[in-house]
Amino acid sequence: MVHGIALEAHAQNMILVHEEGWPKRVIVRDFHESVEYVEEFVKHPNSIPNFASLHPKFEEAEVNEWYWMSSLKALKELLLDTVFVYHLSELSYLLEELYGFKERTFYSLHRDKIIQHFKQQTDWVNRLERLDLFSEDIDAESLLKEKTL
């Protein structure tokens, strides 16, 4: 997210690599339409491709239809949905059920690590503040809601 780009990798497309029981990295795949950004938030805007030159279909594309999003709020929702609601919630549930590791402690540790990570890079602090990741309420897409075609 520090570069202003979010990946929407669904759980079946994400692998957490462990070394001696500790997470070391994440492997993600299958990003068909799930690399998202807000132009004003991209750290290196000159690196944004000219999508219309890649395929004519992009010429008429609306904001929020393909890769570019309309607002930081939309980007934040994508990040929080993907990482916290659909990935980490499963892990926190298993840790509490199987090992008694409280969900509140799990998320507090994540919050503290995110803050620590951003503070180590002083040019990132402003970006974290703009995203407002730690607001009390978030909007999440319902995966159980009936979809209309």
PDB file of C-alpha atoms in Angstrom:
ATOM      1  CA  MET A   1       0.000   0.000   0.000  1.00  0.00           C
ATOM      2  CA  VAL A   2       2.969   2.304   0.444  1.00  0.00           C
ATOM      3  CA  HIS A   3       3.105   2.669  -3.345  1.00  0.00           C
ATOM      4  CA  GLY A   4      -0.609   3.435  -3.495  1.00  0.00           C
ATOM      5  CA  ILE A   5      -1.575   0.111  -5.078  1.00  0.00           C
ATOM      6  CA  ALA A   6      -3.807  -2.536  -3.512  1.00  0.00           C
ATOM      7  CA  LEU A   7      -4.126  -6.183  -4.499  1.00  0.00           C
ATOM      8  CA  GLU A   8      -7.388  -8.028  -4.103  1.00  0.00           C
ATOM      9  CA  ALA A   9      -6.140 -11.568  -3.744  1.00  0.00           C
ATOM     10  CA  HIS A  10      -8.882 -13.921  -2.609  1.00  0.00           C
ATOM     11  CA  ALA A  11      -7.978 -16.481   0.035  1.00  0.00           C
ATOM     12  CA  GLN A  12      -7.669 -19.364  -2.410  1.00  0.00           C
ATOM     13  CA  ASN A  13      -5.052 -17.314  -4.286  1.00  0.00           C
ATOM     14  CA  MET A  14      -2.874 -16.502  -1.306  1.00  0.00           C
ATOM     15  CA  ILE A  15      -0.266 -18.636   0.439  1.00  0.00           C
ATOM     16  CA  LEU A  16       1.439 -17.719   3.710  1.00  0.00           C
ATOM     17  CA  VAL A  17       4.998 -19.089   3.730  1.00  0.00           C
ATOM     18  CA  HIS A  18       6.320 -20.141   7.144  1.00  0.00           C
ATOM     19  CA  GLU A  19       9.825 -20.783   8.406  1.00  0.00           C
ATOM     20  CA  GLU A  20      10.017 -22.681  11.697  1.00  0.00           C
ATOM     21  CA  GLY A  21       6.412 -21.700  12.400  1.00  0.00           C
ATOM     22  CA  TRP A  22       6.854 -17.962  11.721  1.00  0.00           C
ATOM     23  CA  PRO A  23       5.354 -16.231   8.681  1.00  0.00           C
ATOM     24  CA  LYS A  24       8.096 -15.053   6.323  1.00  0.00           C
ATOM     25  CA  ARG A  25       6.292 -13.929   3.162  1.00  0.00           C
ATOM     26  CA  VAL A  26       3.089 -14.095   1.192  1.00  0.00           C
ATOM     27  CA  ILE A  27       2.665 -15.524  -2.291  1.00  0.00           C
ATOM     28  CA  VAL A  28      -0.291 -14.175  -4.260  1.00  0.00           C
ATOM     29  CA  ARG A  29      -1.632 -15.008  -7.735  1.00  0.00           C
ATOM     30  CA  ASP A  30      -4.571 -14.478 -10.090  1.00  0.00           C
ATOM     31  CA  PHE A  31      -5.068 -10.715 -10.264  1.00  0.00           C
ATOM     32  CA  HIS A  32      -7.302 -10.622 -13.359  1.00  0.00           C
ATOM     33  CA  GLU A  33      -8.916  -7.261 -12.448  1.00  0.00           C
ATOM     34  CA  SER A  34      -7.737  -6.902  -8.902  1.00  0.00           C
ATOM     35  CA  VAL A  35      -4.775  -4.550  -8.924  1.00  0.00           C
ATOM     36  CA  GLU A  36      -6.335  -1.252  -7.898  1.00  0.00           C
ATOM     37  CA  TYR A  37      -5.082   2.294  -7.386  1.00  0.00           C
ATOM     38  CA  VAL A  38      -6.133   5.914  -6.977  1.00  0.00           C
ATOM     39  CA  GLU A  39      -4.052   8.059  -9.309  1.00  0.00           C
ATOM     40  CA  GLU A  40      -3.485  10.903  -6.830  1.00  0.00           C
ATOM     41  CA  PHE A  41      -2.224   8.373  -4.242  1.00  0.00           C
ATOM     42  CA  VAL A  42       0.214   6.426  -6.450  1.00  0.00           C
ATOM     43  CA  LYS A  43       3.725   7.119  -5.241  1.00  0.00           C
ATOM     44  CA  HIS A  44       5.177   7.120  -8.776  1.00  0.00           C
ATOM     45  CA  PRO A  45       2.309   8.288 -11.039  1.00  0.00           C
ATOM     46  CA  ASN A  46       4.546   8.221 -14.129  1.00  0.00           C
ATOM     47  CA  SER A  47       4.613   4.435 -13.826  1.00  0.00           C
ATOM     48  CA  ILE A  48       0.848   4.112 -14.386  1.00  0.00           C
ATOM     49  CA  PRO A  49       0.387   2.507 -17.784  1.00  0.00           C
ATOM     50  CA  ASN A  50      -1.617   4.094 -20.557  1.00  0.00           C
ATOM     51  CA  PHE A  51      -4.358   1.480 -20.469  1.00  0.00           C
ATOM     52  CA  ALA A  52      -6.014   2.687 -23.673  1.00  0.00           C
ATOM     53  CA  SER A  53      -2.805   1.878 -25.558  1.00  0.00           C
ATOM     54  CA  LEU A  54      -2.889  -1.661 -24.141  1.00  0.00           C
ATOM     55  CA  HIS A  55      -6.423  -2.456 -25.268  1.00  0.00           C
ATOM     56  CA  PRO A  56      -9.163  -0.372 -26.919  1.00  0.00           C
ATOM     57  CA  LYS A  57     -11.732  -1.556 -24.365  1.00  0.00           C
ATOM     58  CA  PHE A  58     -10.022   0.612 -21.721  1.00  0.00           C
ATOM     59  CA  GLU A  59     -10.737   3.731 -23.803  1.00  0.00           C
ATOM     60  CA  GLU A  60     -14.360   3.894 -22.632  1.00  0.00           C
ATOM     61  CA  ALA A  61     -13.829   2.423 -19.171  1.00  0.00           C
ATOM     62  CA  GLU A  62     -15.398   4.192 -16.227  1.00  0.00           C
ATOM     63  CA  VAL A  63     -13.670   4.837 -12.925  1.00  0.00           C
ATOM     64  CA  ASN A  64     -14.073   1.828 -10.569  1.00  0.00           C
ATOM     65  CA  GLU A  65     -14.690  -0.462 -13.564  1.00  0.00           C
ATOM     66  CA  TRP A  66     -11.122  -1.674 -14.092  1.00  0.00           C
ATOM     67  CA  TYR A  67      -7.955  -0.814 -12.209  1.00  0.00           C
ATOM     68  CA  TRP A  68      -8.394   2.812 -11.232  1.00  0.00           C
ATOM     69  CA  MET A  69     -10.564   3.708  -8.273  1.00  0.00           C
ATOM     70  CA  SER A  70     -12.447   6.909  -7.515  1.00  0.00           C
ATOM     71  CA  SER A  71     -11.285   7.568  -3.972  1.00  0.00           C
ATOM     72  CA  LEU A  72      -8.944   6.652  -1.167  1.00  0.00           C
ATOM     73  CA  LYS A  73     -11.990   5.435   0.735  1.00  0.00           C
ATOM     74  CA  ALA A  74     -12.646   2.843  -2.001  1.00  0.00           C
ATOM     75  CA  LEU A  75      -8.986   1.783  -1.975  1.00  0.00           C
ATOM     76  CA  LYS A  76      -9.024   1.511   1.817  1.00  0.00           C
ATOM     77  CA  GLU A  77     -12.186  -0.615   1.699  1.00  0.00           C
ATOM     78  CA  LEU A  78     -10.560  -2.971  -0.806  1.00  0.00           C
ATOM     79  CA  LEU A  79      -7.472  -3.329   1.376  1.00  0.00           C
ATOM     80  CA  LEU A  80      -9.403  -3.851   4.590  1.00  0.00           C
ATOM     81  CA  ASP A  81     -11.863  -6.279   2.967  1.00  0.00           C
ATOM     82  CA  THR A  82      -9.132  -8.394   1.471  1.00  0.00           C
ATOM     83  CA  VAL A  83      -6.544  -8.420   4.223  1.00  0.00           C
ATOM     84  CA  PHE A  84      -8.417  -7.979   7.473  1.00  0.00           C
ATOM     85  CA  VAL A  85     -11.987  -9.124   6.878  1.00  0.00           C
ATOM     86  CA  TYR A  86     -11.420 -12.124   4.610  1.00  0.00           C
ATOM     87  CA  HIS A  87      -7.888 -13.286   5.427  1.00  0.00           C
ATOM     88  CA  LEU A  88      -6.846 -12.342   8.931  1.00  0.00           C
ATOM     89  CA  SER A  89     -10.298 -12.919  10.425  1.00  0.00           C
ATOM     90  CA  GLU A  90     -10.035 -16.614   9.550  1.00  0.00           C
ATOM     91  CA  LEU A  91      -6.559 -16.840  11.050  1.00  0.00           C
ATOM     92  CA  SER A  92      -7.566 -14.945  14.214  1.00  0.00           C
ATOM     93  CA  TYR A  93     -10.576 -17.224  14.640  1.00  0.00           C
ATOM     94  CA  LEU A  94      -8.454 -20.374  14.359  1.00  0.00           C
ATOM     95  CA  LEU A  95      -5.819 -19.040  16.748  1.00  0.00           C
ATOM     96  CA  GLU A  96      -8.459 -18.244  19.364  1.00  0.00           C
ATOM     97  CA  GLU A  97     -10.394 -21.489  18.934  1.00  0.00           C
ATOM     98  CA  LEU A  98      -7.379 -23.796  18.845  1.00  0.00           C
ATOM     99  CA  TYR A  99      -4.836 -22.005  21.040  1.00  0.00           C
ATOM    100  CA  GLY A 100      -6.763 -19.477  23.130  1.00  0.00           C
ATOM    101  CA  PHE A 101      -4.930 -16.556  21.487  1.00  0.00           C
ATOM    102  CA  LYS A 102      -7.450 -13.735  21.846  1.00  0.00           C
ATOM    103  CA  GLU A 103      -8.694 -12.004  18.691  1.00  0.00           C
ATOM    104  CA  ARG A 104      -8.290  -8.566  20.304  1.00  0.00           C
ATOM    105  CA  THR A 105      -4.611  -9.332  21.021  1.00  0.00           C
ATOM    106  CA  PHE A 106      -4.132 -10.624  17.469  1.00  0.00           C
ATOM    107  CA  TYR A 107      -5.429  -7.394  15.905  1.00  0.00           C
ATOM    108  CA  SER A 108      -3.621  -5.166  18.421  1.00  0.00           C
ATOM    109  CA  LEU A 109      -0.346  -6.808  17.410  1.00  0.00           C
ATOM    110  CA  HIS A 110      -1.119  -6.193  13.740  1.00  0.00           C
ATOM    111  CA  ARG A 111      -2.022  -2.556  14.368  1.00  0.00           C
ATOM    112  CA  ASP A 112       1.191  -2.021  16.332  1.00  0.00           C
ATOM    113  CA  LYS A 113       3.317  -3.643  13.617  1.00  0.00           C
ATOM    114  CA  ILE A 114       1.706  -1.565  10.862  1.00  0.00           C
ATOM    115  CA  ILE A 115       2.300   1.631  12.819  1.00  0.00           C
ATOM    116  CA  GLN A 116       5.896   0.599  13.595  1.00  0.00           C
ATOM    117  CA  HIS A 117       6.534  -0.248   9.943  1.00  0.00           C
ATOM    118  CA  PHE A 118       5.238   3.109   8.722  1.00  0.00           C
ATOM    119  CA  LYS A 119       7.148   5.045  11.406  1.00  0.00           C
ATOM    120  CA  GLN A 120      10.410   3.444  10.276  1.00  0.00           C
ATOM    121  CA  GLN A 121       9.849   5.114   6.918  1.00  0.00           C
ATOM    122  CA  THR A 122       9.097   8.749   7.725  1.00  0.00           C
ATOM    123  CA  ASP A 123       7.818   9.477   4.219  1.00  0.00           C
ATOM    124  CA  TRP A 124       5.137   6.800   4.726  1.00  0.00           C
ATOM    125  CA  VAL A 125       3.507   8.275   7.848  1.00  0.00           C
ATOM    126  CA  ASN A 126       1.492  10.829   5.869  1.00  0.00           C
ATOM    127  CA  ARG A 127       0.246   8.086   3.540  1.00  0.00           C
ATOM    128  CA  LEU A 128      -0.924   5.985   6.478  1.00  0.00           C
ATOM    129  CA  GLU A 129      -2.751   8.965   7.974  1.00  0.00           C
ATOM    130  CA  ARG A 130      -4.485   9.682   4.646  1.00  0.00           C
ATOM    131  CA  LEU A 131      -5.794   6.101   4.493  1.00  0.00           C
ATOM    132  CA  ASP A 132      -7.214   6.267   8.028  1.00  0.00           C
ATOM    133  CA  LEU A 133      -6.822   2.500   8.413  1.00  0.00           C
ATOM    134  CA  PHE A 134      -7.622   2.501  12.101  1.00  0.00           C
ATOM    135  CA  SER A 135     -11.067   4.065  12.039  1.00  0.00           C
ATOM    136  CA  GLU A 136     -13.566   2.253  14.246  1.00  0.00           C
ATOM    137  CA  ASP A 137     -15.995   1.357  11.471  1.00  0.00           C
ATOM    138  CA  ILE A 138     -15.287  -0.008   8.022  1.00  0.00           C
ATOM    139  CA  ASP A 139     -17.451  -0.938   5.067  1.00  0.00           C
ATOM    140  CA  ALA A 140     -17.050  -4.510   3.846  1.00  0.00           C
ATOM    141  CA  GLU A 141     -18.513  -6.190   0.796  1.00  0.00           C
ATOM    142  CA  SER A 142     -20.876  -9.002   1.682  1.00  0.00           C
ATOM    143  CA  LEU A 143     -19.837 -12.283   0.121  1.00  0.00           C
ATOM    144  CA  LEU A 144     -23.117 -13.876   1.153  1.00  0.00           C
ATOM    145  CA  LYS A 145     -25.387 -11.315  -0.505  1.00  0.00           C
ATOM    146  CA  GLU A 146     -27.191 -12.505  -3.640  1.00  0.00           C
ATOM    147  CA  LYS A 147     -25.564 -11.117  -6.768  1.00  0.00           C
ATOM    148  CA  THR A 148     -27.660  -9.819  -9.644  1.00  0.00           C
ATOM    149  CA  LEU A 149     -26.652 -10.441 -13.218  1.00  0.00           C
TER     150      LEU A 149
END
